[in-house]
């Protein structure tokens, strides 16, 4: 059982439409119950739903985040993109940056760094994703990959920034596989050891579900979870939160 203040972040990826709003009623009810007084729920729906999620959560403590932003904080001729000011304007307080699904498409550490800088200017809280691929893990490169992602992703970012680091092993995302608890514990400690001054909050992401949460919650250094697939089902999402505290 944990008494810690934990963050449960729902990453809806490219799922959901206006009908999905009805599925949130259960979570809203749950968020007002005593069971969640030691934690925070944050939804990161696709851009198209940010505004309606924000209205839907008006009278409860559930917060909103976006799944990405453009690297420029200004308005400009960038067809198809959204900047961090625009996200803030529709009610987002958080933004996920550096997700491996975007890194795979060519998002570099440098672009990620620019995105983080722009999000800080817009006063968004950053959920910075890092993680190794299966090949890197097999080659014993996990630590060096994470060190590099942290070093370049956070280049010139003030040490005082309020950061969430989501450790998401790429091989774990959407596969049902999670790391061995011993490995996860060591990796989380390693990530923290990269920060001398203010320690970031550390989240784990990758196939978190109501069954494996009993293992994941035993990692004391974790401050929460970034939840993809399971978060689209309100019952599963609530179960994960409940089981974290039970
Ligand atoms: P998953 O996704 O929970 O579906 O593995 C996590 C993520 O990509 O953030």
PDB file of C-alpha atoms and ligand atoms in Angstrom:
ATOM      1  CA  UNK A   1       0.000   0.000   0.000  1.00  0.00           C
ATOM      2  CA  UNK A   2       1.291   3.415  -0.829  1.00  0.00           C
ATOM      3  CA  UNK A   3       0.575   6.731   0.801  1.00  0.00           C
ATOM      4  CA  UNK A   4       2.427   8.672  -1.793  1.00  0.00           C
ATOM      5  CA  UNK A   5       0.879  11.365  -4.005  1.00  0.00           C
ATOM      6  CA  UNK A   6       0.784   9.629  -7.392  1.00  0.00           C
ATOM      7  CA  UNK A   7       0.076  10.841 -10.937  1.00  0.00           C
ATOM      8  CA  UNK A   8      -2.001   8.769 -13.358  1.00  0.00           C
ATOM      9  CA  UNK A   9      -1.663  10.111 -16.857  1.00  0.00           C
ATOM     10  CA  UNK A  10      -3.946   8.808 -19.598  1.00  0.00           C
ATOM     11  CA  UNK A  11      -2.370   8.923 -23.047  1.00  0.00           C
ATOM     12  CA  UNK A  12      -5.186   8.404 -25.534  1.00  0.00           C
ATOM     13  CA  UNK A  13      -2.901   8.543 -28.574  1.00  0.00           C
ATOM     14  CA  UNK A  14      -4.850   8.732 -31.872  1.00  0.00           C
ATOM     15  CA  UNK A  15      -8.073   7.338 -30.393  1.00  0.00           C
ATOM     16  CA  UNK A  16     -11.364   8.885 -29.369  1.00  0.00           C
ATOM     17  CA  UNK A  17     -14.115  11.045 -30.801  1.00  0.00           C
ATOM     18  CA  UNK A  18     -16.904  13.208 -29.404  1.00  0.00           C
ATOM     19  CA  UNK A  19     -18.800  10.095 -28.290  1.00  0.00           C
ATOM     20  CA  UNK A  20     -15.903   9.155 -25.993  1.00  0.00           C
ATOM     21  CA  UNK A  21     -16.840  12.037 -23.710  1.00  0.00           C
ATOM     22  CA  UNK A  22     -19.688   9.994 -22.233  1.00  0.00           C
ATOM     23  CA  UNK A  23     -17.267   7.313 -21.090  1.00  0.00           C
ATOM     24  CA  UNK A  24     -15.654   9.866 -18.763  1.00  0.00           C
ATOM     25  CA  UNK A  25     -18.614  10.195 -16.393  1.00  0.00           C
ATOM     26  CA  UNK A  26     -17.431   7.218 -14.353  1.00  0.00           C
ATOM     27  CA  UNK A  27     -13.985   8.737 -13.936  1.00  0.00           C
ATOM     28  CA  UNK A  28     -15.415  12.120 -12.977  1.00  0.00           C
ATOM     29  CA  UNK A  29     -17.505  10.459 -10.282  1.00  0.00           C
ATOM     30  CA  UNK A  30     -14.478   8.515  -9.086  1.00  0.00           C
ATOM     31  CA  UNK A  31     -12.320  11.667  -9.018  1.00  0.00           C
ATOM     32  CA  UNK A  32     -14.707  13.180  -6.485  1.00  0.00           C
ATOM     33  CA  UNK A  33     -14.514  10.182  -4.182  1.00  0.00           C
ATOM     34  CA  UNK A  34     -12.154   9.858  -1.230  1.00  0.00           C
ATOM     35  CA  UNK A  35     -10.285   7.058  -2.951  1.00  0.00           C
ATOM     36  CA  UNK A  36      -8.310   9.471  -5.080  1.00  0.00           C
ATOM     37  CA  UNK A  37      -7.438  12.114  -2.516  1.00  0.00           C
ATOM     38  CA  UNK A  38      -3.800  11.078  -2.676  1.00  0.00           C
ATOM     39  CA  UNK A  39      -3.401  11.344  -6.409  1.00  0.00           C
ATOM     40  CA  UNK A  40      -3.953  13.260  -9.591  1.00  0.00           C
ATOM     41  CA  UNK A  41      -5.625  12.163 -12.800  1.00  0.00           C
ATOM     42  CA  UNK A  42      -4.514  13.786 -16.029  1.00  0.00           C
ATOM     43  CA  UNK A  43      -6.023  13.106 -19.456  1.00  0.00           C
ATOM     44  CA  UNK A  44      -4.088  13.632 -22.666  1.00  0.00           C
ATOM     45  CA  UNK A  45      -6.658  13.229 -25.448  1.00  0.00           C
ATOM     46  CA  UNK A  46      -5.950  13.994 -29.122  1.00  0.00           C
ATOM     47  CA  UNK A  47      -5.853  17.716 -30.041  1.00  0.00           C
ATOM     48  CA  UNK A  48      -9.391  17.567 -31.449  1.00  0.00           C
ATOM     49  CA  UNK A  49     -10.818  16.726 -28.018  1.00  0.00           C
ATOM     50  CA  UNK A  50      -8.776  19.014 -25.760  1.00  0.00           C
ATOM     51  CA  UNK A  51     -11.390  21.710 -25.617  1.00  0.00           C
ATOM     52  CA  UNK A  52     -14.318  19.406 -24.921  1.00  0.00           C
ATOM     53  CA  UNK A  53     -12.362  17.427 -22.291  1.00  0.00           C
ATOM     54  CA  UNK A  54     -11.498  20.664 -20.606  1.00  0.00           C
ATOM     55  CA  UNK A  55     -15.196  21.668 -20.459  1.00  0.00           C
ATOM     56  CA  UNK A  56     -16.164  18.198 -19.296  1.00  0.00           C
ATOM     57  CA  UNK A  57     -13.688  18.340 -16.392  1.00  0.00           C
ATOM     58  CA  UNK A  58     -14.604  21.895 -15.405  1.00  0.00           C
ATOM     59  CA  UNK A  59     -16.013  21.003 -12.001  1.00  0.00           C
ATOM     60  CA  UNK A  60     -13.574  18.326 -10.971  1.00  0.00           C
ATOM     61  CA  UNK A  61      -9.884  18.024 -10.281  1.00  0.00           C
ATOM     62  CA  UNK A  62      -8.966  16.048 -13.391  1.00  0.00           C
ATOM     63  CA  UNK A  63      -6.320  17.890 -15.376  1.00  0.00           C
ATOM     64  CA  UNK A  64      -5.642  18.048 -19.112  1.00  0.00           C
ATOM     65  CA  UNK A  65      -2.539  17.558 -21.205  1.00  0.00           C
ATOM     66  CA  UNK A  66      -1.692  17.393 -24.900  1.00  0.00           C
ATOM     67  CA  UNK A  67       0.296  14.681 -26.630  1.00  0.00           C
ATOM     68  CA  UNK A  68       2.759  16.894 -28.479  1.00  0.00           C
ATOM     69  CA  UNK A  69       3.446  20.472 -29.549  1.00  0.00           C
ATOM     70  CA  UNK A  70       5.362  22.317 -32.232  1.00  0.00           C
ATOM     71  CA  UNK A  71       8.870  23.465 -31.352  1.00  0.00           C
ATOM     72  CA  UNK A  72       8.016  27.106 -31.975  1.00  0.00           C
ATOM     73  CA  UNK A  73       6.171  28.928 -29.252  1.00  0.00           C
ATOM     74  CA  UNK A  74       4.921  31.525 -31.731  1.00  0.00           C
ATOM     75  CA  UNK A  75       2.147  31.557 -34.261  1.00  0.00           C
ATOM     76  CA  UNK A  76       3.450  30.965 -37.763  1.00  0.00           C
ATOM     77  CA  UNK A  77       3.140  29.322 -41.168  1.00  0.00           C
ATOM     78  CA  UNK A  78       3.287  25.673 -40.015  1.00  0.00           C
ATOM     79  CA  UNK A  79       0.418  23.874 -41.699  1.00  0.00           C
ATOM     80  CA  UNK A  80      -1.035  21.120 -39.574  1.00  0.00           C
ATOM     81  CA  UNK A  81       0.784  21.963 -36.334  1.00  0.00           C
ATOM     82  CA  UNK A  82      -0.175  23.303 -32.923  1.00  0.00           C
ATOM     83  CA  UNK A  83       2.020  25.405 -30.633  1.00  0.00           C
ATOM     84  CA  UNK A  84       2.172  25.309 -26.867  1.00  0.00           C
ATOM     85  CA  UNK A  85       0.354  28.657 -26.490  1.00  0.00           C
ATOM     86  CA  UNK A  86      -2.589  27.192 -28.387  1.00  0.00           C
ATOM     87  CA  UNK A  87      -2.605  24.196 -26.049  1.00  0.00           C
ATOM     88  CA  UNK A  88      -2.629  26.398 -22.982  1.00  0.00           C
ATOM     89  CA  UNK A  89      -5.426  28.426 -24.547  1.00  0.00           C
ATOM     90  CA  UNK A  90      -7.746  25.404 -24.746  1.00  0.00           C
ATOM     91  CA  UNK A  91      -7.114  24.311 -21.178  1.00  0.00           C
ATOM     92  CA  UNK A  92      -4.047  22.055 -21.332  1.00  0.00           C
ATOM     93  CA  UNK A  93      -1.670  22.267 -18.383  1.00  0.00           C
ATOM     94  CA  UNK A  94       0.635  19.432 -19.396  1.00  0.00           C
ATOM     95  CA  UNK A  95       2.236  18.229 -22.608  1.00  0.00           C
ATOM     96  CA  UNK A  96       3.850  14.901 -23.500  1.00  0.00           C
ATOM     97  CA  UNK A  97       7.127  15.463 -25.349  1.00  0.00           C
ATOM     98  CA  UNK A  98       9.536  12.935 -26.862  1.00  0.00           C
ATOM     99  CA  UNK A  99       7.203   9.966 -27.047  1.00  0.00           C
ATOM    100  CA  UNK A 100       8.929   7.058 -28.786  1.00  0.00           C
ATOM    101  CA  UNK A 101       6.153   6.903 -31.390  1.00  0.00           C
ATOM    102  CA  UNK A 102       7.319  10.379 -32.473  1.00  0.00           C
ATOM    103  CA  UNK A 103      11.020   9.695 -32.018  1.00  0.00           C
ATOM    104  CA  UNK A 104      10.562   6.750 -34.406  1.00  0.00           C
ATOM    105  CA  UNK A 105       9.262   9.173 -37.013  1.00  0.00           C
ATOM    106  CA  UNK A 106      12.386  11.277 -36.850  1.00  0.00           C
ATOM    107  CA  UNK A 107      11.876  13.546 -33.845  1.00  0.00           C
ATOM    108  CA  UNK A 108      15.443  14.223 -32.707  1.00  0.00           C
ATOM    109  CA  UNK A 109      16.791  15.105 -29.257  1.00  0.00           C
ATOM    110  CA  UNK A 110      17.353  18.636 -30.595  1.00  0.00           C
ATOM    111  CA  UNK A 111      13.734  19.085 -31.684  1.00  0.00           C
ATOM    112  CA  UNK A 112      12.556  17.560 -28.420  1.00  0.00           C
ATOM    113  CA  UNK A 113      14.710  20.083 -26.573  1.00  0.00           C
ATOM    114  CA  UNK A 114      13.180  22.960 -28.556  1.00  0.00           C
ATOM    115  CA  UNK A 115       9.689  21.646 -27.838  1.00  0.00           C
ATOM    116  CA  UNK A 116      10.458  21.502 -24.132  1.00  0.00           C
ATOM    117  CA  UNK A 117      11.742  25.083 -24.198  1.00  0.00           C
ATOM    118  CA  UNK A 118       8.627  26.285 -25.987  1.00  0.00           C
ATOM    119  CA  UNK A 119       6.324  24.422 -23.597  1.00  0.00           C
ATOM    120  CA  UNK A 120       8.085  25.964 -20.596  1.00  0.00           C
ATOM    121  CA  UNK A 121       7.502  29.432 -22.072  1.00  0.00           C
ATOM    122  CA  UNK A 122       3.791  28.624 -22.322  1.00  0.00           C
ATOM    123  CA  UNK A 123       3.819  27.476 -18.681  1.00  0.00           C
ATOM    124  CA  UNK A 124       2.927  23.902 -19.524  1.00  0.00           C
ATOM    125  CA  UNK A 125       4.206  21.102 -17.316  1.00  0.00           C
ATOM    126  CA  UNK A 126       6.428  18.720 -19.256  1.00  0.00           C
ATOM    127  CA  UNK A 127       6.020  14.952 -19.437  1.00  0.00           C
ATOM    128  CA  UNK A 128       9.330  14.068 -21.055  1.00  0.00           C
ATOM    129  CA  UNK A 129       9.450  10.497 -22.433  1.00  0.00           C
ATOM    130  CA  UNK A 130      12.619   8.467 -22.620  1.00  0.00           C
ATOM    131  CA  UNK A 131      13.241   4.777 -23.215  1.00  0.00           C
ATOM    132  CA  UNK A 132      15.378   2.198 -24.958  1.00  0.00           C
ATOM    133  CA  UNK A 133      14.461  -0.116 -27.820  1.00  0.00           C
ATOM    134  CA  UNK A 134      14.665  -3.896 -27.513  1.00  0.00           C
ATOM    135  CA  UNK A 135      17.869  -3.961 -29.530  1.00  0.00           C
ATOM    136  CA  UNK A 136      19.484  -1.348 -27.296  1.00  0.00           C
ATOM    137  CA  UNK A 137      18.402  -3.293 -24.221  1.00  0.00           C
ATOM    138  CA  UNK A 138      19.817  -6.545 -25.593  1.00  0.00           C
ATOM    139  CA  UNK A 139      23.098  -4.791 -26.360  1.00  0.00           C
ATOM    140  CA  UNK A 140      23.354  -3.517 -22.791  1.00  0.00           C
ATOM    141  CA  UNK A 141      22.888   0.080 -23.937  1.00  0.00           C
ATOM    142  CA  UNK A 142      19.911   1.068 -21.772  1.00  0.00           C
ATOM    143  CA  UNK A 143      21.829   3.417 -19.474  1.00  0.00           C
ATOM    144  CA  UNK A 144      23.819   5.129 -22.203  1.00  0.00           C
ATOM    145  CA  UNK A 145      20.667   5.655 -24.312  1.00  0.00           C
ATOM    146  CA  UNK A 146      18.776   7.159 -21.381  1.00  0.00           C
ATOM    147  CA  UNK A 147      21.748   9.316 -20.378  1.00  0.00           C
ATOM    148  CA  UNK A 148      21.964  10.717 -23.918  1.00  0.00           C
ATOM    149  CA  UNK A 149      18.208  11.346 -24.169  1.00  0.00           C
ATOM    150  CA  UNK A 150      18.311  13.214 -20.857  1.00  0.00           C
ATOM    151  CA  UNK A 151      21.468  15.180 -21.666  1.00  0.00           C
ATOM    152  CA  UNK A 152      20.381  16.444 -25.095  1.00  0.00           C
ATOM    153  CA  UNK A 153      16.652  16.592 -24.463  1.00  0.00           C
ATOM    154  CA  UNK A 154      17.189  18.795 -21.420  1.00  0.00           C
ATOM    155  CA  UNK A 155      20.102  20.830 -22.761  1.00  0.00           C
ATOM    156  CA  UNK A 156      19.931  24.401 -21.358  1.00  0.00           C
ATOM    157  CA  UNK A 157      16.694  23.648 -19.517  1.00  0.00           C
ATOM    158  CA  UNK A 158      16.682  25.293 -16.101  1.00  0.00           C
ATOM    159  CA  UNK A 159      17.485  22.846 -13.323  1.00  0.00           C
ATOM    160  CA  UNK A 160      14.514  24.269 -11.458  1.00  0.00           C
ATOM    161  CA  UNK A 161      11.966  23.192 -14.094  1.00  0.00           C
ATOM    162  CA  UNK A 162       9.083  21.126 -12.835  1.00  0.00           C
ATOM    163  CA  UNK A 163       9.619  17.966 -14.812  1.00  0.00           C
ATOM    164  CA  UNK A 164       8.002  14.598 -15.142  1.00  0.00           C
ATOM    165  CA  UNK A 165      10.177  11.981 -16.749  1.00  0.00           C
ATOM    166  CA  UNK A 166       8.215   9.096 -18.198  1.00  0.00           C
ATOM    167  CA  UNK A 167      10.432   6.051 -18.528  1.00  0.00           C
ATOM    168  CA  UNK A 168       8.824   4.061 -21.325  1.00  0.00           C
ATOM    169  CA  UNK A 169      10.882   1.150 -22.671  1.00  0.00           C
ATOM    170  CA  UNK A 170       9.935   1.067 -26.361  1.00  0.00           C
ATOM    171  CA  UNK A 171       9.653  -2.731 -26.292  1.00  0.00           C
ATOM    172  CA  UNK A 172       7.058  -2.491 -23.569  1.00  0.00           C
ATOM    173  CA  UNK A 173       4.659  -0.052 -25.235  1.00  0.00           C
ATOM    174  CA  UNK A 174       1.489  -1.807 -26.374  1.00  0.00           C
ATOM    175  CA  UNK A 175       3.083  -5.264 -26.107  1.00  0.00           C
ATOM    176  CA  UNK A 176       1.811  -6.453 -22.728  1.00  0.00           C
ATOM    177  CA  UNK A 177       5.439  -6.852 -21.581  1.00  0.00           C
ATOM    178  CA  UNK A 178       6.853  -4.975 -18.613  1.00  0.00           C
ATOM    179  CA  UNK A 179      10.410  -4.901 -17.249  1.00  0.00           C
ATOM    180  CA  UNK A 180      11.544  -7.155 -14.421  1.00  0.00           C
ATOM    181  CA  UNK A 181      10.954  -5.248 -11.210  1.00  0.00           C
ATOM    182  CA  UNK A 182      14.630  -5.437 -10.246  1.00  0.00           C
ATOM    183  CA  UNK A 183      15.621  -3.890 -13.587  1.00  0.00           C
ATOM    184  CA  UNK A 184      12.927  -1.243 -13.347  1.00  0.00           C
ATOM    185  CA  UNK A 185      13.984  -0.245  -9.854  1.00  0.00           C
ATOM    186  CA  UNK A 186      17.593   0.135 -10.951  1.00  0.00           C
ATOM    187  CA  UNK A 187      16.681   2.095 -14.062  1.00  0.00           C
ATOM    188  CA  UNK A 188      14.493   4.511 -12.128  1.00  0.00           C
ATOM    189  CA  UNK A 189      17.330   5.074  -9.636  1.00  0.00           C
ATOM    190  CA  UNK A 190      19.725   5.565 -12.523  1.00  0.00           C
ATOM    191  CA  UNK A 191      17.443   8.172 -14.118  1.00  0.00           C
ATOM    192  CA  UNK A 192      17.234  10.082 -10.826  1.00  0.00           C
ATOM    193  CA  UNK A 193      21.019   9.944 -10.420  1.00  0.00           C
ATOM    194  CA  UNK A 194      21.329  12.102 -13.552  1.00  0.00           C
ATOM    195  CA  UNK A 195      19.807  15.005 -11.648  1.00  0.00           C
ATOM    196  CA  UNK A 196      22.005  16.578  -9.032  1.00  0.00           C
ATOM    197  CA  UNK A 197      19.727  19.400  -7.931  1.00  0.00           C
ATOM    198  CA  UNK A 198      15.959  19.207  -8.218  1.00  0.00           C
ATOM    199  CA  UNK A 199      14.921  15.589  -8.824  1.00  0.00           C
ATOM    200  CA  UNK A 200      12.186  15.137 -11.438  1.00  0.00           C
ATOM    201  CA  UNK A 201       9.095  13.091 -10.793  1.00  0.00           C
ATOM    202  CA  UNK A 202       9.462   9.706 -12.442  1.00  0.00           C
ATOM    203  CA  UNK A 203       6.618   7.884 -14.153  1.00  0.00           C
ATOM    204  CA  UNK A 204       6.633   4.445 -15.688  1.00  0.00           C
ATOM    205  CA  UNK A 205       4.833   3.782 -18.953  1.00  0.00           C
ATOM    206  CA  UNK A 206       4.441   0.680 -21.116  1.00  0.00           C
ATOM    207  CA  UNK A 207       1.570  -1.818 -20.927  1.00  0.00           C
ATOM    208  CA  UNK A 208       0.394  -0.689 -17.485  1.00  0.00           C
ATOM    209  CA  UNK A 209      -2.867  -2.493 -16.742  1.00  0.00           C
ATOM    210  CA  UNK A 210      -5.049  -3.531 -13.770  1.00  0.00           C
ATOM    211  CA  UNK A 211      -3.223  -6.874 -13.546  1.00  0.00           C
ATOM    212  CA  UNK A 212       0.402  -5.805 -13.533  1.00  0.00           C
ATOM    213  CA  UNK A 213      -0.086  -2.690 -11.371  1.00  0.00           C
ATOM    214  CA  UNK A 214       0.399  -4.875  -8.277  1.00  0.00           C
ATOM    215  CA  UNK A 215       4.031  -5.359  -9.324  1.00  0.00           C
ATOM    216  CA  UNK A 216       4.648  -1.870 -10.655  1.00  0.00           C
ATOM    217  CA  UNK A 217       3.371  -0.147  -7.531  1.00  0.00           C
ATOM    218  CA  UNK A 218       6.095  -1.834  -5.493  1.00  0.00           C
ATOM    219  CA  UNK A 219       8.713   0.420  -7.072  1.00  0.00           C
ATOM    220  CA  UNK A 220       8.938   3.047  -4.360  1.00  0.00           C
ATOM    221  CA  UNK A 221      10.803   5.651  -6.406  1.00  0.00           C
ATOM    222  CA  UNK A 222       7.960   5.970  -8.924  1.00  0.00           C
ATOM    223  CA  UNK A 223       5.622   8.959  -8.772  1.00  0.00           C
ATOM    224  CA  UNK A 224       3.021   7.608 -11.144  1.00  0.00           C
ATOM    225  CA  UNK A 225       2.207   6.011 -14.465  1.00  0.00           C
ATOM    226  CA  UNK A 226       1.700   7.005 -18.090  1.00  0.00           C
ATOM    227  CA  UNK A 227      -1.046   4.744 -19.324  1.00  0.00           C
ATOM    228  CA  UNK A 228      -1.919   4.191 -22.979  1.00  0.00           C
ATOM    229  CA  UNK A 229      -4.271   1.395 -24.055  1.00  0.00           C
ATOM    230  CA  UNK A 230      -5.805   0.718 -20.637  1.00  0.00           C
ATOM    231  CA  UNK A 231      -6.652   4.386 -20.073  1.00  0.00           C
ATOM    232  CA  UNK A 232      -9.224   4.410 -22.861  1.00  0.00           C
ATOM    233  CA  UNK A 233     -11.379   2.141 -20.773  1.00  0.00           C
ATOM    234  CA  UNK A 234     -12.607   4.103 -17.742  1.00  0.00           C
ATOM    235  CA  UNK A 235     -13.120   0.996 -15.641  1.00  0.00           C
ATOM    236  CA  UNK A 236      -9.575  -0.221 -16.258  1.00  0.00           C
ATOM    237  CA  UNK A 237      -8.155   3.233 -15.600  1.00  0.00           C
ATOM    238  CA  UNK A 238     -10.031   3.491 -12.289  1.00  0.00           C
ATOM    239  CA  UNK A 239      -8.947  -0.031 -11.366  1.00  0.00           C
ATOM    240  CA  UNK A 240      -5.315   0.875 -11.885  1.00  0.00           C
ATOM    241  CA  UNK A 241      -5.681   3.852  -9.556  1.00  0.00           C
ATOM    242  CA  UNK A 242      -7.590   1.884  -6.916  1.00  0.00           C
ATOM    243  CA  UNK A 243      -5.135  -0.998  -6.969  1.00  0.00           C
ATOM    244  CA  UNK A 244      -2.204   1.380  -6.599  1.00  0.00           C
ATOM    245  CA  UNK A 245      -3.588   2.473  -3.245  1.00  0.00           C
ATOM    246  CA  UNK A 246      -4.866  -0.892  -2.023  1.00  0.00           C
TER     247      UNK A 246
HETATM  248  P1  LIG B   1       0.558   1.467 -23.506  1.00  0.00           P
HETATM  249  O1  LIG B   1       1.146   2.884 -23.983  1.00  0.00           O
HETATM  250  O2  LIG B   1       0.098   1.636 -22.095  1.00  0.00           O
HETATM  251  O3  LIG B   1      -0.560   1.197 -24.454  1.00  0.00           O
HETATM  252  O4  LIG B   1       1.675   0.488 -23.614  1.00  0.00           O
HETATM  253  C1  LIG B   1       1.880   3.700 -23.125  1.00  0.00           C
HETATM  254  C2  LIG B   1       2.370   4.917 -23.872  1.00  0.00           C
HETATM  255  O5  LIG B   1       2.735   4.798 -25.052  1.00  0.00           O
HETATM  256  O6  LIG B   1       2.395   6.031 -23.315  1.00  0.00           O
END
